[in-house]
Coordinates of C-alpha atoms in Angstrom, one line a residue:
Chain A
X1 CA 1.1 -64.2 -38.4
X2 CA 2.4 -65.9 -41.3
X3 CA -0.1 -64.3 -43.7
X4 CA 0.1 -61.0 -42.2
X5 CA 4.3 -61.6 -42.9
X6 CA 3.7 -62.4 -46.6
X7 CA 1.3 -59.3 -46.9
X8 CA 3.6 -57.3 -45.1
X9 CA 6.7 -58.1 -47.4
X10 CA 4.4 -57.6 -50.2
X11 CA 4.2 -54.0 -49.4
X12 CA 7.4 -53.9 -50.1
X13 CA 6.6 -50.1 -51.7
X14 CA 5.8 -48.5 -48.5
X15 CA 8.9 -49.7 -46.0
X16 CA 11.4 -49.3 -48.2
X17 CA 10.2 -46.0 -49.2
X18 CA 10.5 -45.5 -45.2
X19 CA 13.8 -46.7 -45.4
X20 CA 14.8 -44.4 -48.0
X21 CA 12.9 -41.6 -46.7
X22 CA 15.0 -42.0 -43.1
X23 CA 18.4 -42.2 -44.4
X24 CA 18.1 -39.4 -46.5
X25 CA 16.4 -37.0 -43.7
X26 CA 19.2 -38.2 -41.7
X27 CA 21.7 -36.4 -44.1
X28 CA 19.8 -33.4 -45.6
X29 CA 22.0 -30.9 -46.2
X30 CA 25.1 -32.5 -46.4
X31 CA 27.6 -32.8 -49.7
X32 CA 28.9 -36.4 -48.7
X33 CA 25.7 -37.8 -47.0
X34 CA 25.4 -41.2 -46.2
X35 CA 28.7 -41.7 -47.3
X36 CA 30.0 -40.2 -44.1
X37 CA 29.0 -43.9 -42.6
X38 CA 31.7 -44.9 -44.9
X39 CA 34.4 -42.1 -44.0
X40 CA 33.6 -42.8 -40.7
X41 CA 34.0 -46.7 -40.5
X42 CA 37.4 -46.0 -42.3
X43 CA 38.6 -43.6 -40.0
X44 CA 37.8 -45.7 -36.6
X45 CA 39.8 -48.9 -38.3
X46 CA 42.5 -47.1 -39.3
X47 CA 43.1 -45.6 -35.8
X48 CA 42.0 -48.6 -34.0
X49 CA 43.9 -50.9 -35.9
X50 CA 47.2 -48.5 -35.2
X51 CA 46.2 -48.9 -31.3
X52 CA 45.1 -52.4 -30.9
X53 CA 47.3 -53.7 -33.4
X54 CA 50.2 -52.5 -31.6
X55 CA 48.8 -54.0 -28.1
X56 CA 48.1 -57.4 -29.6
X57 CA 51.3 -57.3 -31.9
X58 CA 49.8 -58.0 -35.1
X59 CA 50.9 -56.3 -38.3
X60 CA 48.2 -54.0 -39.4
X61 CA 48.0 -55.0 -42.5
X62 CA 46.9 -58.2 -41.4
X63 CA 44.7 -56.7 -38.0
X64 CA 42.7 -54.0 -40.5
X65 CA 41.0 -55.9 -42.7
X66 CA 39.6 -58.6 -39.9
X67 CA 38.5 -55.4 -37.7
X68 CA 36.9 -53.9 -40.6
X69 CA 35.0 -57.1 -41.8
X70 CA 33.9 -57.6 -37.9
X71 CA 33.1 -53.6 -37.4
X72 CA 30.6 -53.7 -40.5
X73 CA 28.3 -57.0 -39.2
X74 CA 28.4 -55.7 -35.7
X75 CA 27.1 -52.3 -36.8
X76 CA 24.0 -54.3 -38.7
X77 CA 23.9 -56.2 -35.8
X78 CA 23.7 -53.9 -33.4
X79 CA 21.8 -51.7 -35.3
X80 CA 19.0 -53.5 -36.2
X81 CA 18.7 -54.1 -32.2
X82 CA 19.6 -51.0 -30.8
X83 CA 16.5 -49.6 -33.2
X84 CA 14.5 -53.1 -32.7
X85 CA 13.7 -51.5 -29.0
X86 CA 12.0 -48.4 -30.5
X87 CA 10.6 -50.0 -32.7
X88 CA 7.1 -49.5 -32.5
X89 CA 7.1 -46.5 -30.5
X90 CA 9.0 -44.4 -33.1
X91 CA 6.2 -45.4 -36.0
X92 CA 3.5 -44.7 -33.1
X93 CA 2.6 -41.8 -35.8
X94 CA 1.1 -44.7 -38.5
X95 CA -0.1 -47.4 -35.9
X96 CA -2.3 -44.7 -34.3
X97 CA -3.4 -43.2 -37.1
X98 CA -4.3 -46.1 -39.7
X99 CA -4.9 -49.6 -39.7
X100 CA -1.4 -51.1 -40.6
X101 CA 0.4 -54.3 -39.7
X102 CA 3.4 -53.5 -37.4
X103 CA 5.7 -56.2 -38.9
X104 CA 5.7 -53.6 -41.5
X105 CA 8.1 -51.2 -39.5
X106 CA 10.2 -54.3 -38.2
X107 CA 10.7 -54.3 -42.0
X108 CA 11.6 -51.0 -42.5
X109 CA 14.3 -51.6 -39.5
X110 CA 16.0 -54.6 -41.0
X111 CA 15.6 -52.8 -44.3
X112 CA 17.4 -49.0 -43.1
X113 CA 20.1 -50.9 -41.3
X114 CA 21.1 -53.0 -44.4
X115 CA 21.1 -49.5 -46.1
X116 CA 23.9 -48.1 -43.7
X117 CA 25.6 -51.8 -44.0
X118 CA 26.1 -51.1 -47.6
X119 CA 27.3 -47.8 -47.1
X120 CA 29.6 -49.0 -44.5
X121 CA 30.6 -52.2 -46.4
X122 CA 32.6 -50.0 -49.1
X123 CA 35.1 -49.5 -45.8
X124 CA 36.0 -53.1 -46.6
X125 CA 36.9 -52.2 -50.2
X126 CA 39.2 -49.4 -48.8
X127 CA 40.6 -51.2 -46.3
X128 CA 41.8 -54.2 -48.5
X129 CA 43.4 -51.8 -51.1
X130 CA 45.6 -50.0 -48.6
X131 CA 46.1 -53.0 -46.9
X132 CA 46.4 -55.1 -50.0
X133 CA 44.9 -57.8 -48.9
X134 CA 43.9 -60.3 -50.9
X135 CA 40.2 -61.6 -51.7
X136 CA 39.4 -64.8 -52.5
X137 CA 36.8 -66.9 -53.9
X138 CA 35.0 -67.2 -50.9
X139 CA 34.3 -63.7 -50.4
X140 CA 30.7 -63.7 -51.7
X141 CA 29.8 -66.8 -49.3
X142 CA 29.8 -64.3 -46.9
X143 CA 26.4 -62.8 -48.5
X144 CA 24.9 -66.2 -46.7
X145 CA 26.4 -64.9 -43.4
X146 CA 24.7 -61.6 -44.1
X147 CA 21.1 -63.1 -45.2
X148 CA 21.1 -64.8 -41.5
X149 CA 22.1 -62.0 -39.9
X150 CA 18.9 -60.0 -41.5
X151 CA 16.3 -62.5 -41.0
X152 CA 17.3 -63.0 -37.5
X153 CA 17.8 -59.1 -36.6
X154 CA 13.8 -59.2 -38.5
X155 CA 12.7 -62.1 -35.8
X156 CA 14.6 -60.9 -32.8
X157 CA 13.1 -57.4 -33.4
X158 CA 9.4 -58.4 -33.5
X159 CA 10.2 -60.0 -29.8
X160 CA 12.7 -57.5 -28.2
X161 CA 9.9 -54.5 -29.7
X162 CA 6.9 -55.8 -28.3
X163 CA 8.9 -57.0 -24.6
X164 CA 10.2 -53.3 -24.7
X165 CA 7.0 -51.3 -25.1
X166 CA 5.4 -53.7 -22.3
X167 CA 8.7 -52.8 -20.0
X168 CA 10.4 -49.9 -20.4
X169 CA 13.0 -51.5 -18.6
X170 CA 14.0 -53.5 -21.4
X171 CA 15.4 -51.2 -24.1
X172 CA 18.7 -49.9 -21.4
X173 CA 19.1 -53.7 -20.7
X174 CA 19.5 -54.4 -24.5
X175 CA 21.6 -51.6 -24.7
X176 CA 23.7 -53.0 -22.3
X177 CA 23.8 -56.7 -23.2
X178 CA 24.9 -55.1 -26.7
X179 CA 27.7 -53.2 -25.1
X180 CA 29.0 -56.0 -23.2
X181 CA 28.5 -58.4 -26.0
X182 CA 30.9 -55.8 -28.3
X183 CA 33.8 -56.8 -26.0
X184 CA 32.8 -60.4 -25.9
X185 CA 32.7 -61.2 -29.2
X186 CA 35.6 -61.4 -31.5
X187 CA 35.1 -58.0 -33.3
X188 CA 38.5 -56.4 -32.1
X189 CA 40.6 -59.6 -31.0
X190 CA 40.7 -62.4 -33.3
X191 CA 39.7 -66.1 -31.4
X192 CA 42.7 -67.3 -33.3
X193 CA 45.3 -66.1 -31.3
X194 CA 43.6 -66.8 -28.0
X195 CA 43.6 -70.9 -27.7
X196 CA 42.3 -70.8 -24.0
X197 CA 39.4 -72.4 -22.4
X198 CA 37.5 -68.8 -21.8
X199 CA 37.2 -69.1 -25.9
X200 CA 35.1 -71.9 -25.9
X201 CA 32.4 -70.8 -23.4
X202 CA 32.5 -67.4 -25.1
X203 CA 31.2 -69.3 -28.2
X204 CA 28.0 -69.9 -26.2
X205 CA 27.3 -66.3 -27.7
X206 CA 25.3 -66.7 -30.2
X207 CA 26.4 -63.2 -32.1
X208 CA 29.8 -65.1 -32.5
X209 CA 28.6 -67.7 -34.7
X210 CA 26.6 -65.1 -37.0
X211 CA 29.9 -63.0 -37.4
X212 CA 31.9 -65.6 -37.9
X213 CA 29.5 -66.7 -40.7
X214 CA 29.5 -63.3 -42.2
X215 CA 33.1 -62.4 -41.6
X216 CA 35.4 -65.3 -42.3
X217 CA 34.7 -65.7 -46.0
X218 CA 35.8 -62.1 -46.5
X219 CA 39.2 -62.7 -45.1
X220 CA 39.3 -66.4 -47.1
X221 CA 39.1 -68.5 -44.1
X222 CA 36.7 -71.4 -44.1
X223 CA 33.8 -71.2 -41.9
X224 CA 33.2 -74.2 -39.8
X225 CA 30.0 -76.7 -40.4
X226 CA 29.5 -76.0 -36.8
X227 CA 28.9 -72.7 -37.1
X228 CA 26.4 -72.5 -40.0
X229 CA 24.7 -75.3 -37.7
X230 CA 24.8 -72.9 -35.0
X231 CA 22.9 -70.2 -36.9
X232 CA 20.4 -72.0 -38.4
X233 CA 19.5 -73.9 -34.9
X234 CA 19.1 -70.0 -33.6
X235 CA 17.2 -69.1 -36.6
X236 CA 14.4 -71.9 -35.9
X237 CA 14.3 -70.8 -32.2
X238 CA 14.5 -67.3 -32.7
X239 CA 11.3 -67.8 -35.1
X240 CA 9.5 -69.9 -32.9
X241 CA 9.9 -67.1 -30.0
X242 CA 9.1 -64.3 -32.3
X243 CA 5.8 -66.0 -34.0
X244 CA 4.3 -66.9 -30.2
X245 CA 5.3 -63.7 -29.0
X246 CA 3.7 -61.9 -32.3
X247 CA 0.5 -64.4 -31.7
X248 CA -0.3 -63.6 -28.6
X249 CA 1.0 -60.0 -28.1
X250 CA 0.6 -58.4 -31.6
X251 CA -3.3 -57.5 -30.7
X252 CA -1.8 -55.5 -27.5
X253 CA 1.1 -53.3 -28.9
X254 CA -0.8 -50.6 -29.8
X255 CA -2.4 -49.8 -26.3
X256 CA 1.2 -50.1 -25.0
X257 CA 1.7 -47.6 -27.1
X258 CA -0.6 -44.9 -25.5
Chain B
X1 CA -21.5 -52.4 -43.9
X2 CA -20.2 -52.2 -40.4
X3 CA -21.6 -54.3 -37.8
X4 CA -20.4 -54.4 -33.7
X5 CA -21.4 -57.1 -31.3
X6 CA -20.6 -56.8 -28.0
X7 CA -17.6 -54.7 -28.3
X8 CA -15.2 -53.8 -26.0
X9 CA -12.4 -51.7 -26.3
X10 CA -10.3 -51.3 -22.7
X11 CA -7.0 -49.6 -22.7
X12 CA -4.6 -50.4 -20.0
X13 CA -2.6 -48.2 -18.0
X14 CA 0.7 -49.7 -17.3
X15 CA 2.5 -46.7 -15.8
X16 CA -0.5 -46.9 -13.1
X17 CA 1.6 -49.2 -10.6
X18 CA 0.2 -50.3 -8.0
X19 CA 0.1 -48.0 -4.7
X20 CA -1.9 -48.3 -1.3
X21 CA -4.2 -45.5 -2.6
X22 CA -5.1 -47.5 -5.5
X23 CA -8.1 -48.9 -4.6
X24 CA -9.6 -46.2 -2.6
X25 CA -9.2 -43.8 -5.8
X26 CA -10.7 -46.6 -8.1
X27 CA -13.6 -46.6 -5.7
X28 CA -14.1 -43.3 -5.8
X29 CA -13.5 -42.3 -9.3
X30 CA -15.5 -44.8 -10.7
X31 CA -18.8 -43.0 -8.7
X32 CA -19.2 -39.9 -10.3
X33 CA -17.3 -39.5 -13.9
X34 CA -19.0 -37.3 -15.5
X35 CA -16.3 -37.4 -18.2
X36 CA -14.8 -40.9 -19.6
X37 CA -15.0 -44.3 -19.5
X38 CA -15.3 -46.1 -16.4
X39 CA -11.9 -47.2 -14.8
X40 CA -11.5 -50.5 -13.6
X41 CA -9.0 -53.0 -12.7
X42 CA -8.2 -55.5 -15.5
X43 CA -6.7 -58.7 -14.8
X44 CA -6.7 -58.1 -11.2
X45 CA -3.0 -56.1 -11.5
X46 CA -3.3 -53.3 -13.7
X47 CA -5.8 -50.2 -13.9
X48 CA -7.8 -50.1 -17.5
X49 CA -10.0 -47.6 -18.6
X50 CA -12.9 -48.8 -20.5
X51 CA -13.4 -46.6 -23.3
X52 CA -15.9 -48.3 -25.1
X53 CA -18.4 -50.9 -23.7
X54 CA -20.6 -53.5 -25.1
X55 CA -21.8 -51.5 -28.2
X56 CA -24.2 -53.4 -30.4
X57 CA -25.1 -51.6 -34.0
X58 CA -25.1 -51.8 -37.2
X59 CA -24.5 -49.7 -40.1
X60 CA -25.7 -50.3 -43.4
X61 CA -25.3 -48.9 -46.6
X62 CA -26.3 -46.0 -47.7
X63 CA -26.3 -44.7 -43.8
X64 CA -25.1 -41.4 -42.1
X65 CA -24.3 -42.0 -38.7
X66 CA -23.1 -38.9 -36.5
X67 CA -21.6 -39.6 -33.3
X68 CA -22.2 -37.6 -30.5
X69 CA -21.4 -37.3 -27.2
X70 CA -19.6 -35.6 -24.1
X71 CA -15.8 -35.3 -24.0
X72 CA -14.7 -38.8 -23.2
X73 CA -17.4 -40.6 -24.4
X74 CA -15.4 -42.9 -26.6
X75 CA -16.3 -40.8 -29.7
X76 CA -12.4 -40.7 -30.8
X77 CA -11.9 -44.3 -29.5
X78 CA -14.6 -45.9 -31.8
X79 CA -13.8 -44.2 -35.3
X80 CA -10.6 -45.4 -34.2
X81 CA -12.2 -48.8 -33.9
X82 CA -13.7 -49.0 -36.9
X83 CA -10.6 -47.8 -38.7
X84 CA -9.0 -50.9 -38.0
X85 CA -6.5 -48.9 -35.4
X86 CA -7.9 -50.5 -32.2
X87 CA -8.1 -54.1 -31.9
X88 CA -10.9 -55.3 -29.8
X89 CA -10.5 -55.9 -26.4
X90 CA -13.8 -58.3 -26.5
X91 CA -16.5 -58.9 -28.3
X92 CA -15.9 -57.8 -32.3
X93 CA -16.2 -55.4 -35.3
X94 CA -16.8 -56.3 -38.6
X95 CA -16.0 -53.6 -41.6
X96 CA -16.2 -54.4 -45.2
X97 CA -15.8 -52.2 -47.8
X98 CA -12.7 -49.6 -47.9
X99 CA -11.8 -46.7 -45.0
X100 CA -11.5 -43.3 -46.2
X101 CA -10.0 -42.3 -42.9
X102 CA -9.9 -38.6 -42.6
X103 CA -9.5 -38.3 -38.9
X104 CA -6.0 -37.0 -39.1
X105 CA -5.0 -35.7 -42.5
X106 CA -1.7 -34.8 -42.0
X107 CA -0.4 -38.1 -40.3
X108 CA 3.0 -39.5 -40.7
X109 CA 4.6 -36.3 -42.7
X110 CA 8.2 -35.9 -42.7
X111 CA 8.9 -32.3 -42.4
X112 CA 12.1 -33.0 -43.9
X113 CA 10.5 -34.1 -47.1
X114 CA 8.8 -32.3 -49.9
X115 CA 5.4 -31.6 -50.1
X116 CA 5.3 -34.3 -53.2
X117 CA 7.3 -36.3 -50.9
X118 CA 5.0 -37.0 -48.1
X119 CA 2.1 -37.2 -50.5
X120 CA 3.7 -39.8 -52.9
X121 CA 4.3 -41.7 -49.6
X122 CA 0.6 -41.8 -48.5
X123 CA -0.6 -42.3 -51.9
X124 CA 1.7 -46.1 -51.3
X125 CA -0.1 -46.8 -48.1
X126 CA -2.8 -46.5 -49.9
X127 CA -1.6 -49.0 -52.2
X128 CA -1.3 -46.9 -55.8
X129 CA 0.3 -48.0 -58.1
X130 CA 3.1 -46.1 -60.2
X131 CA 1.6 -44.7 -63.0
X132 CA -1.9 -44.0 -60.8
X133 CA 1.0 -42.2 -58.3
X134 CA 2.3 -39.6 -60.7
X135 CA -1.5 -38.5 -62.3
X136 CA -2.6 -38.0 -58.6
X137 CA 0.5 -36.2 -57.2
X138 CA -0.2 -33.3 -59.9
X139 CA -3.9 -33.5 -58.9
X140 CA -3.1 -33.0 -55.6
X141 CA -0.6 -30.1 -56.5
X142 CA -3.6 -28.3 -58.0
X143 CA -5.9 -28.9 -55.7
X144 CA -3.8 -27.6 -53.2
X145 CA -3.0 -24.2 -55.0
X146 CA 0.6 -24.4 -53.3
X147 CA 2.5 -24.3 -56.6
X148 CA 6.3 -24.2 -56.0
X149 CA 5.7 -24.9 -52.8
X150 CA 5.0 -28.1 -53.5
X151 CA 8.5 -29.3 -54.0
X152 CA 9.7 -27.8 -50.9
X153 CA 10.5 -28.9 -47.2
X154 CA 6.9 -29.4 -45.6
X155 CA 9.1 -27.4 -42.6
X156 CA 8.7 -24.4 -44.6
X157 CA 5.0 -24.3 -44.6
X158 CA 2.2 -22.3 -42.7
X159 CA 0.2 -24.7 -41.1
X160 CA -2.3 -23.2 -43.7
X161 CA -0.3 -24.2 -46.1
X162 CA -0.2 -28.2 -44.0
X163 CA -3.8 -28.4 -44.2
X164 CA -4.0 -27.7 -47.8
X165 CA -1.7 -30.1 -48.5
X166 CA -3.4 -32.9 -45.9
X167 CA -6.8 -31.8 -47.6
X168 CA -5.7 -32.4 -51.1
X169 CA -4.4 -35.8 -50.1
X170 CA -7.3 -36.5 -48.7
X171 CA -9.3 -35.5 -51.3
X172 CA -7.8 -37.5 -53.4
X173 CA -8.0 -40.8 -52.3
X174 CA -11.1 -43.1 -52.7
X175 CA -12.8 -45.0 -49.6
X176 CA -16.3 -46.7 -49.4
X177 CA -16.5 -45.6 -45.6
X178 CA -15.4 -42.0 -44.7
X179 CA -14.6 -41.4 -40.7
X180 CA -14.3 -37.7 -39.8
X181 CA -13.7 -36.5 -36.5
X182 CA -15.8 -32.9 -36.7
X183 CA -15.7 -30.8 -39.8
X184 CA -12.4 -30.7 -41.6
X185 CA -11.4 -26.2 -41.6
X186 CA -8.7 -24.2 -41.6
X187 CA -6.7 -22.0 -44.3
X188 CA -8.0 -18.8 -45.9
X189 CA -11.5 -18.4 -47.0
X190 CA -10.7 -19.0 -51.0
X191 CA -9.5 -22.6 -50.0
X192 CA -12.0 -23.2 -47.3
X193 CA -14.9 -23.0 -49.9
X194 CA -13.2 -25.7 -52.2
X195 CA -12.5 -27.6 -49.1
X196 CA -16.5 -27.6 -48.1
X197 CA -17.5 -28.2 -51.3
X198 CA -15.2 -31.0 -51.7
X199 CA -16.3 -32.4 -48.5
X200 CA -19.6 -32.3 -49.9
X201 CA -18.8 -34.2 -52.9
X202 CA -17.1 -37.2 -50.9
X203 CA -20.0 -37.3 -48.4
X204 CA -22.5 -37.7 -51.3
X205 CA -20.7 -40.2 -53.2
X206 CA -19.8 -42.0 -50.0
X207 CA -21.1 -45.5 -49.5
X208 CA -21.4 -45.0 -45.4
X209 CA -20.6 -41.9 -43.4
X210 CA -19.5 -41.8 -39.6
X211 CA -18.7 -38.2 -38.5
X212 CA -18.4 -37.3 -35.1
X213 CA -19.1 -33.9 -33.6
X214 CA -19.8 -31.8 -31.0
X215 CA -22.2 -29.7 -32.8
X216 CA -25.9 -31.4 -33.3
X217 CA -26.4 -29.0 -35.7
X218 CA -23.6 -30.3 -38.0
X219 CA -24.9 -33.8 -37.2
X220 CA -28.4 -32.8 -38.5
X221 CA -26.9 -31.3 -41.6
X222 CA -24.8 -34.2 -42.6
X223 CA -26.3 -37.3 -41.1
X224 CA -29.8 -39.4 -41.3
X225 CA -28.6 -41.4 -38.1
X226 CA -27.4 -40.8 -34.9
X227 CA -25.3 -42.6 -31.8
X228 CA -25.6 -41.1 -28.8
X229 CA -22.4 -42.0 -26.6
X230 CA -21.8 -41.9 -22.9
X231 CA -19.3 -43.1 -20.7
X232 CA -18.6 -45.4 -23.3
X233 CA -22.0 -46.8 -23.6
X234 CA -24.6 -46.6 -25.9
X235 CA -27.4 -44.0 -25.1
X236 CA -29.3 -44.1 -28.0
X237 CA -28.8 -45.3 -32.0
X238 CA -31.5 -45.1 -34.6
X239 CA -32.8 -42.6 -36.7
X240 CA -32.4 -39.1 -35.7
X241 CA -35.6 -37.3 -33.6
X242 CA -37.1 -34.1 -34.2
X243 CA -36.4 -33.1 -30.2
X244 CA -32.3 -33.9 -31.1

């Protein structure tokens, strides 16, 4: 698998020309394009921050900028999952038709997805200056949060595709362990002003520790040893399951394709 | 140079759960097919069809192997094969040399994208670089006749107008081994004479040819070998008799 990686990533040409390709058919014919992921992202903070801000009592000003910094990593997140289930199935057009390596198209997913992220990471631009919120130093340490978050959507995704085109099953369970894992992790309440004992078992999830890693450093705060542990504990696992699961399944994916 | 030993190529069918009149149909389909592989039970849980069993050949250099065979006889299944598209499910291929795989020529377009679009993006799976890209695009743009069209929508076009631009891909892209499932026609007449000629001049230059057809008469045309398939099995491969 490892070889088949490296060529795969050397053919860098043909998925992120897919990549590309996808976000722009996604938008043909429309003046703003992909920058509607950006209006959009704007406009659900600024209303849900009015909401929730007002339920949790916290100034906006102060609630906006965490729920935009958490909004933009789950979308990758869940993105690059939500698609991961499809993943071979929607390319079923190349695998059939030509000898290529389907890491290729897990790739392209990871690749897309950090597309939209960038589009939707200008939100956080936005955000700050109406907020006026400050950035610090750390801001860029969040890029390391980010890099995690990619490789691991890339690992998960060469698992969760193959699982899902053996079981069709699968892909509406993912859907809903993503839905359930929105509410679960700290994307619209922040774990700081909840000091109860619920907290700490709901940091057995391990998408906490990858937004915390990507989202902290944008609002200054320091992310925790622990957590950086955390993620790169769940990286080694997660690439352990995905290179067994490649190994032995990869040969197969194709007639569960038919 | 192609060589197969042994190989196998079985395709499960997982939506086939099991049911009390499983075995009872297995029992009798597998009597008297006159079309298809033989269906079987793999790993004593799911239903397979084998579509290709124990084939043993090889193909040199220099050969013309047509394939031919009922509907179902694995025809499809083992261009496929050799295309690299179907692992083996036992026993092995070997291919060296490059696959000029014409079996579909209008795979993975994007009928949102231009006409240049889709064929810039096959010219990168076919690993061109840059500066080859741009010299073949305009190749193809003549060779395809469809002008302005070229930079246009692919949704816009005739499927005509498709196959010219699949066939001047095609054409344009160099293999040592060229796979064609029957004769490649459609469009008007004008272009359909470029297109056989064309065909001719790839199948000459060609280092090994595997077409497969319906038609012996095609088969006699274009080939100096034939592989006779049925059920998946080999019924005959050699050199092609004067009683064919």
């Amino acid at each position: 698998m490892l070889n088949e990686l490296i060529n795969a990533i050397k053919k860098y040409k043909i998925w992120t020309y897919l990549s590309f390709q996808e976000i722009k058919t996604r938008y043909v014919g429309s003046y703003l394009g992909p920058f509607w992921i950006t209006i959009t992202q704007i406009i659900l903070v600024i209303s849900i921050g009015y909401i929730y801000g007002g339920i949790f009592s916290i100034p906006p000003e102060e609630y906006m900028p965490f729920l935009t910094c958490g909004f933009v990593y789950w979308n990758l997140i869940s993105g690059i999952l939500n698609e991961g289930t499809r993943v071979f199935g929607s390319n079923r057009n190349y695998l059939n038709e030509i000898k290529i390596s389907p890491l290729l198209f897990c790739l392209k997913n990871v690749c897309s997805n950090t597309i939209v992220f960038l589009h939707n990471f200008l939100a956080v631009f936005v955000i700050f200056y109406l907020t006026d919120y400050e950035y610090t130093s750390r801001f860029f340490l969040s890029f390391i949060g980010l890099f995690f978050i990619c490789i691991n959507g890339f690992l998960a995704i060469i698992t969760i595709g193959i699982i899902c085109e053996r079981f069709r099953d699968i892909p509406s369970l993912i859907t809903n362990i993503l839905q359930i894992s929105f509410f679960v992790t700290p994307i619209i309440w922040d774990p700081i002003n909840f000091k109860s004992r619920a907290v700490i078992i709901l940091q057995l999830n391990p998408f906490w520790h990858f937004i915390e890693a990507a989202r902290a450093p944008l609002l200054g705060r320091e992310v925790e040893l622990y957590t950086y542990l955390t993620i790169i504990m769940l990286t080694f696992v997660n690439f352990f399951i995905a290179y067994f699961t490649y190994k032995k399944f990869s040969n197969k994916i194709i007639y569960w394709l038919q | 140079m192609i060589e197969a030993k042994n190989l196998n190529i079985e395709f499960p069918i997982n939506t086939f759960k099991n049911f009390s009149l499983r075995k009872s149909l297995i029992q009798n389909v597998t009597r008297s097919l006159k079309v298809g592989g033989k269906i079987s039970k793999l790993e004593k849980k799911n239903l397979s069809v084998t579509a290709l069993s124990e084939l043993n050949f090889k193909i040199k250099e220099g050969d013309r192997v047509g394939i031919y065979g009922p509907n179902g006889s694995g025809k499809s299944t083992l261009l496929k094969t050799i295309a690299g598209v179907y692992p083996p499910t036992g026993g092995e291929i070997l291919v060296t040399g490059k696959i000029n795989n014409l079996l579909n020529i209008g795979f993975g377009f994007n009928s949102e994208a231009s006409g240049r679009e889709n064929a810039k993006f096959r010219l990168i799976l076919a690993e061109y670089d840059d500066k080859e890209i741009n010299d073949i695009l305009e190749r193809i743009k003549d060779f395809s006749g469809l002008d302005d069209y070229f930079d246009l929508p692919i949704k816009t076009y005739s499927s005509g107008m498709m196959f010219r631009l699949g066939f001047a891909i095609i054409s344009q892209i160099n293999g040592d081994i060229v796979l064609m499932d029957e004769w490649l026609s459609a469009g008007d007449s004008a272009f359909l004479e470029k297109v056989n000629n064309k065909l001719k001049d790839i199948l000459k230059t060609t280092k090994i040819l595997i077409l497969a057809s319906h038609s012996k008469e095609l088969i006699k045309s274009n080939c100096n070998k034939i592989l006779q398939l049925q059920n998946g099995k080999i019924d005959y491969y050699g050199d092609i008799k004067n009683d064919f």
